[in-house]
mmCIF file of C-alpha atoms in Angstrom:
data_model
loop_
_atom_site.group_PDB
_atom_site.id
_atom_site.type_symbol
_atom_site.label_atom_id
_atom_site.label_comp_id
_atom_site.label_asym_id
_atom_site.label_seq_id
_atom_site.Cartn_x
_atom_site.Cartn_y
_atom_site.Cartn_z
ATOM 1 C CA UNK C 1 36.853 78.579 85.666
ATOM 2 C CA UNK C 2 35.919 81.331 83.860
ATOM 3 C CA UNK C 3 37.232 81.615 80.065
ATOM 4 C CA UNK C 4 37.011 84.858 78.332
ATOM 5 C CA UNK C 5 37.414 83.111 74.954
ATOM 6 C CA UNK C 6 34.001 81.982 75.611
ATOM 7 C CA UNK C 7 32.648 84.531 76.643
ATOM 8 C CA UNK C 8 33.591 86.838 73.806
ATOM 9 C CA UNK C 9 31.965 83.805 71.850
ATOM 10 C CA UNK C 10 29.326 83.833 73.591
ATOM 11 C CA UNK C 11 29.284 80.929 75.228
ATOM 12 C CA UNK C 12 30.219 81.922 78.757
ATOM 13 C CA UNK C 13 27.570 79.481 80.184
ATOM 14 C CA UNK C 14 28.408 76.597 78.303
ATOM 15 C CA UNK C 15 29.484 73.633 80.104
ATOM 16 C CA UNK C 16 33.329 72.592 78.783
ATOM 17 C CA UNK C 17 32.402 69.000 79.005
ATOM 18 C CA UNK C 18 29.740 69.646 76.039
ATOM 19 C CA UNK C 19 31.877 71.563 73.962
ATOM 20 C CA UNK C 20 34.528 68.655 74.548
ATOM 21 C CA UNK C 21 32.650 65.674 73.415
ATOM 22 C CA UNK C 22 31.438 67.833 70.398
ATOM 23 C CA UNK C 23 34.711 68.409 69.517
ATOM 24 C CA UNK C 24 35.507 64.469 70.263
ATOM 25 C CA UNK C 25 33.100 63.315 67.936
ATOM 26 C CA UNK C 26 34.131 66.237 65.168
ATOM 27 C CA UNK C 27 37.621 64.238 65.666
ATOM 28 C CA UNK C 28 35.957 61.392 64.938
ATOM 29 C CA UNK C 29 34.239 62.281 61.853
ATOM 30 C CA UNK C 30 37.430 63.469 60.553
ATOM 31 C CA UNK C 31 39.706 60.708 61.227
ATOM 32 C CA UNK C 32 36.765 58.391 59.659
ATOM 33 C CA UNK C 33 36.696 60.925 56.187
ATOM 34 C CA UNK C 34 40.644 60.914 56.203
ATOM 35 C CA UNK C 35 40.423 57.050 56.385
ATOM 36 C CA UNK C 36 37.940 56.643 53.233
ATOM 37 C CA UNK C 37 40.237 59.191 51.371
ATOM 38 C CA UNK C 38 43.275 57.554 52.265
ATOM 39 C CA UNK C 39 41.249 54.426 51.424
ATOM 40 C CA UNK C 40 40.098 55.554 47.640
ATOM 41 C CA UNK C 41 43.842 57.644 47.110
ATOM 42 C CA UNK C 42 45.482 53.987 47.496
ATOM 43 C CA UNK C 43 42.755 52.071 44.902
ATOM 44 C CA UNK C 44 43.474 55.190 42.049
ATOM 45 C CA UNK C 45 47.111 54.999 42.943
ATOM 46 C CA UNK C 46 47.305 51.205 42.728
ATOM 47 C CA UNK C 47 45.176 51.707 39.331
ATOM 48 C CA UNK C 48 47.056 54.143 38.087
ATOM 49 C CA UNK C 49 50.391 52.278 38.512
ATOM 50 C CA UNK C 50 49.160 49.209 36.657
ATOM 51 C CA UNK C 51 48.183 51.460 33.801
ATOM 52 C CA UNK C 52 51.620 52.767 33.320
ATOM 53 C CA UNK C 53 53.902 50.035 34.084
ATOM 54 C CA UNK C 54 56.282 49.386 31.514
ATOM 55 C CA UNK C 55 55.166 52.598 29.423
ATOM 56 C CA UNK C 56 56.207 56.309 29.838
ATOM 57 C CA UNK C 57 54.505 59.355 27.848
ATOM 58 C CA UNK C 58 55.504 59.273 24.694
ATOM 59 C CA UNK C 59 54.805 55.205 24.596
ATOM 60 C CA UNK C 60 51.278 56.101 25.991
ATOM 61 C CA UNK C 61 51.041 58.749 23.345
ATOM 62 C CA UNK C 62 51.382 56.424 20.365
ATOM 63 C CA UNK C 63 49.449 53.348 22.142
ATOM 64 C CA UNK C 64 46.237 55.629 21.916
ATOM 65 C CA UNK C 65 47.482 57.366 18.238
ATOM 66 C CA UNK C 66 47.531 53.543 17.199
ATOM 67 C CA UNK C 67 44.288 52.983 18.585
ATOM 68 C CA UNK C 68 42.660 55.619 16.310
ATOM 69 C CA UNK C 69 44.431 54.609 13.710
ATOM 70 C CA UNK C 70 43.116 50.933 14.177
ATOM 71 C CA UNK C 71 39.329 52.816 14.939
ATOM 72 C CA UNK C 72 39.575 54.903 11.655
ATOM 73 C CA UNK C 73 41.029 51.365 9.406
ATOM 74 C CA UNK C 74 37.594 49.891 11.236
ATOM 75 C CA UNK C 75 35.047 51.955 9.356
ATOM 76 C CA UNK C 76 37.072 52.666 6.592
ATOM 77 C CA UNK C 77 36.445 48.234 6.701
ATOM 78 C CA UNK C 78 33.025 48.730 7.779
ATOM 79 C CA UNK C 79 32.333 50.978 5.065
ATOM 80 C CA UNK C 80 33.895 48.914 2.093
ATOM 81 C CA UNK C 81 32.041 45.841 3.699
ATOM 82 C CA UNK C 82 28.398 47.635 3.112
ATOM 83 C CA UNK C 83 29.323 49.063 -0.667
ATOM 84 C CA UNK C 84 30.175 45.501 -1.376
ATOM 85 C CA UNK C 85 26.914 44.279 0.548
ATOM 86 C CA UNK C 86 25.176 46.197 -1.828
ATOM 87 C CA UNK C 87 26.387 45.859 -5.135
ATOM 88 C CA UNK C 88 26.390 42.150 -4.444
ATOM 89 C CA UNK C 89 22.063 42.663 -3.511
ATOM 90 C CA UNK C 90 21.657 44.439 -7.003
ATOM 91 C CA UNK C 91 23.588 41.803 -8.582
ATOM 92 C CA UNK C 92 21.677 39.220 -6.760
ATOM 93 C CA UNK C 93 18.229 40.521 -8.225
ATOM 94 C CA UNK C 94 18.830 39.260 -11.845
ATOM 95 C CA UNK C 95 19.733 36.344 -10.836
ATOM 96 C CA UNK C 96 17.854 33.118 -11.278
ATOM 97 C CA UNK C 97 16.977 32.346 -7.794
ATOM 98 C CA UNK C 98 13.852 30.333 -8.915
ATOM 99 C CA UNK C 99 13.506 26.855 -10.815
ATOM 100 C CA UNK C 100 11.698 23.830 -11.549
ATOM 101 C CA UNK C 101 12.216 21.088 -13.770
ATOM 102 C CA UNK C 102 10.050 18.883 -14.973
ATOM 103 C CA UNK C 103 11.183 15.747 -17.351
ATOM 104 C CA UNK C 104 7.682 13.958 -19.176
ATOM 105 C CA UNK C 105 7.215 11.364 -22.330
ATOM 106 C CA UNK C 106 6.601 14.069 -24.587
ATOM 107 C CA UNK C 107 5.866 11.149 -26.891
ATOM 108 C CA UNK C 108 3.467 8.156 -25.041
ATOM 109 C CA UNK C 109 5.358 5.260 -26.691
ATOM 110 C CA UNK C 110 8.816 6.341 -26.302
ATOM 111 C CA UNK C 111 9.048 5.925 -22.753
ATOM 112 C CA UNK C 112 12.290 7.257 -20.722
ATOM 113 C CA UNK C 113 11.024 10.943 -20.197
ATOM 114 C CA UNK C 114 13.586 11.905 -22.448
ATOM 115 C CA UNK C 115 12.187 15.444 -22.672
ATOM 116 C CA UNK C 116 11.434 18.329 -19.866
ATOM 117 C CA UNK C 117 10.672 21.695 -19.263
ATOM 118 C CA UNK C 118 13.158 24.108 -17.678
ATOM 119 C CA UNK C 119 12.044 27.095 -16.044
ATOM 120 C CA UNK C 120 14.782 29.535 -14.350
ATOM 121 C CA UNK C 121 13.458 32.863 -12.962
ATOM 122 C CA UNK C 122 15.017 35.766 -11.109
ATOM 123 C CA UNK C 123 13.833 38.012 -7.786
ATOM 124 C CA UNK C 124 11.296 39.781 -10.111
ATOM 125 C CA UNK C 125 9.942 36.388 -11.285
ATOM 126 C CA UNK C 126 11.537 37.502 -14.939
ATOM 127 C CA UNK C 127 13.092 34.834 -17.050
ATOM 128 C CA UNK C 128 12.511 31.664 -19.597
ATOM 129 C CA UNK C 129 11.238 28.562 -20.078
ATOM 130 C CA UNK C 130 13.130 25.844 -22.001
ATOM 131 C CA UNK C 131 11.039 23.114 -23.182
ATOM 132 C CA UNK C 132 13.322 20.533 -24.680
ATOM 133 C CA UNK C 133 11.317 17.558 -27.191
ATOM 134 C CA UNK C 134 13.158 14.250 -27.360
ATOM 135 C CA UNK C 135 11.520 12.710 -30.604
ATOM 136 C CA UNK C 136 10.852 9.229 -32.078
ATOM 137 C CA UNK C 137 12.695 10.379 -34.835
ATOM 138 C CA UNK C 138 15.918 10.844 -32.815
ATOM 139 C CA UNK C 139 15.601 14.311 -32.945
ATOM 140 C CA UNK C 140 15.921 17.073 -30.020
ATOM 141 C CA UNK C 141 13.708 19.735 -30.668
ATOM 142 C CA UNK C 142 14.147 22.917 -28.087
ATOM 143 C CA UNK C 143 11.521 25.933 -27.776
ATOM 144 C CA UNK C 144 12.375 28.849 -25.277
ATOM 145 C CA UNK C 145 9.714 30.934 -24.396
ATOM 146 C CA UNK C 146 9.980 34.409 -22.054
ATOM 147 C CA UNK C 147 8.847 35.144 -18.707
ATOM 148 C CA UNK C 148 7.984 38.355 -17.648
ATOM 149 C CA UNK C 149 6.278 39.063 -13.902
ATOM 150 C CA UNK C 150 5.590 35.327 -13.588
ATOM 151 C CA UNK C 151 3.611 35.589 -17.019
ATOM 152 C CA UNK C 152 4.191 34.139 -20.558
ATOM 153 C CA UNK C 153 2.950 36.102 -23.283
ATOM 154 C CA UNK C 154 2.972 32.833 -25.469
ATOM 155 C CA UNK C 155 0.821 29.840 -24.810
ATOM 156 C CA UNK C 156 2.373 27.333 -22.279
ATOM 157 C CA UNK C 157 1.405 23.734 -22.379
ATOM 158 C CA UNK C 158 0.511 21.367 -19.909
ATOM 159 C CA UNK C 159 4.088 21.111 -18.835
ATOM 160 C CA UNK C 160 5.653 23.985 -19.541
ATOM 161 C CA UNK C 161 2.989 25.930 -16.846
ATOM 162 C CA UNK C 162 3.622 23.077 -14.384
ATOM 163 C CA UNK C 163 7.269 24.265 -14.323
ATOM 164 C CA UNK C 164 6.001 27.384 -14.162
ATOM 165 C CA UNK C 165 4.142 27.176 -11.337
ATOM 166 C CA UNK C 166 6.325 25.022 -9.222
ATOM 167 C CA UNK C 167 9.366 27.999 -9.797
ATOM 168 C CA UNK C 168 6.608 30.448 -8.612
ATOM 169 C CA UNK C 169 5.761 28.214 -5.467
ATOM 170 C CA UNK C 170 7.194 28.542 -2.044
ATOM 171 C CA UNK C 171 9.308 25.574 -2.465
ATOM 172 C CA UNK C 172 12.887 25.833 -1.838
ATOM 173 C CA UNK C 173 14.895 24.388 -3.995
ATOM 174 C CA UNK C 174 18.473 22.996 -3.678
#
């Protein structure tokens, strides 16, 4: 059997069974591709229906606008929190953070360790030492010495120096 169409295409000597086999393979490939596309379209349709369930275009638009407003409000809150933290940190630098108290008996005959040295320092080791001396005559004398950068311009007594050293130490007191 002679086909003039095949001769015009340059396939006059081609076997019809080979051409049919190639066409069959192409049809199987096209059917497979069609099935894959149908499955993907079905999944996409299911996802779309689930996304759009109970919503119309206007309600979806209002939800998206609401999300943008919520996002903007959260960004403003984060900025406010950052400013607050910075302000708290600035204030915290000047707060007395390190302290030490040493109780002692100013006059050995009195007993009871009624005298004390209180040292309070901030982050920069600036602060004061309060020395309260309880005397045997019933009086109480208080002495205040300023501390700058962990040092005092006035000579410190033994208990005062001990209190300053403890406050400057790495121990955390609670």
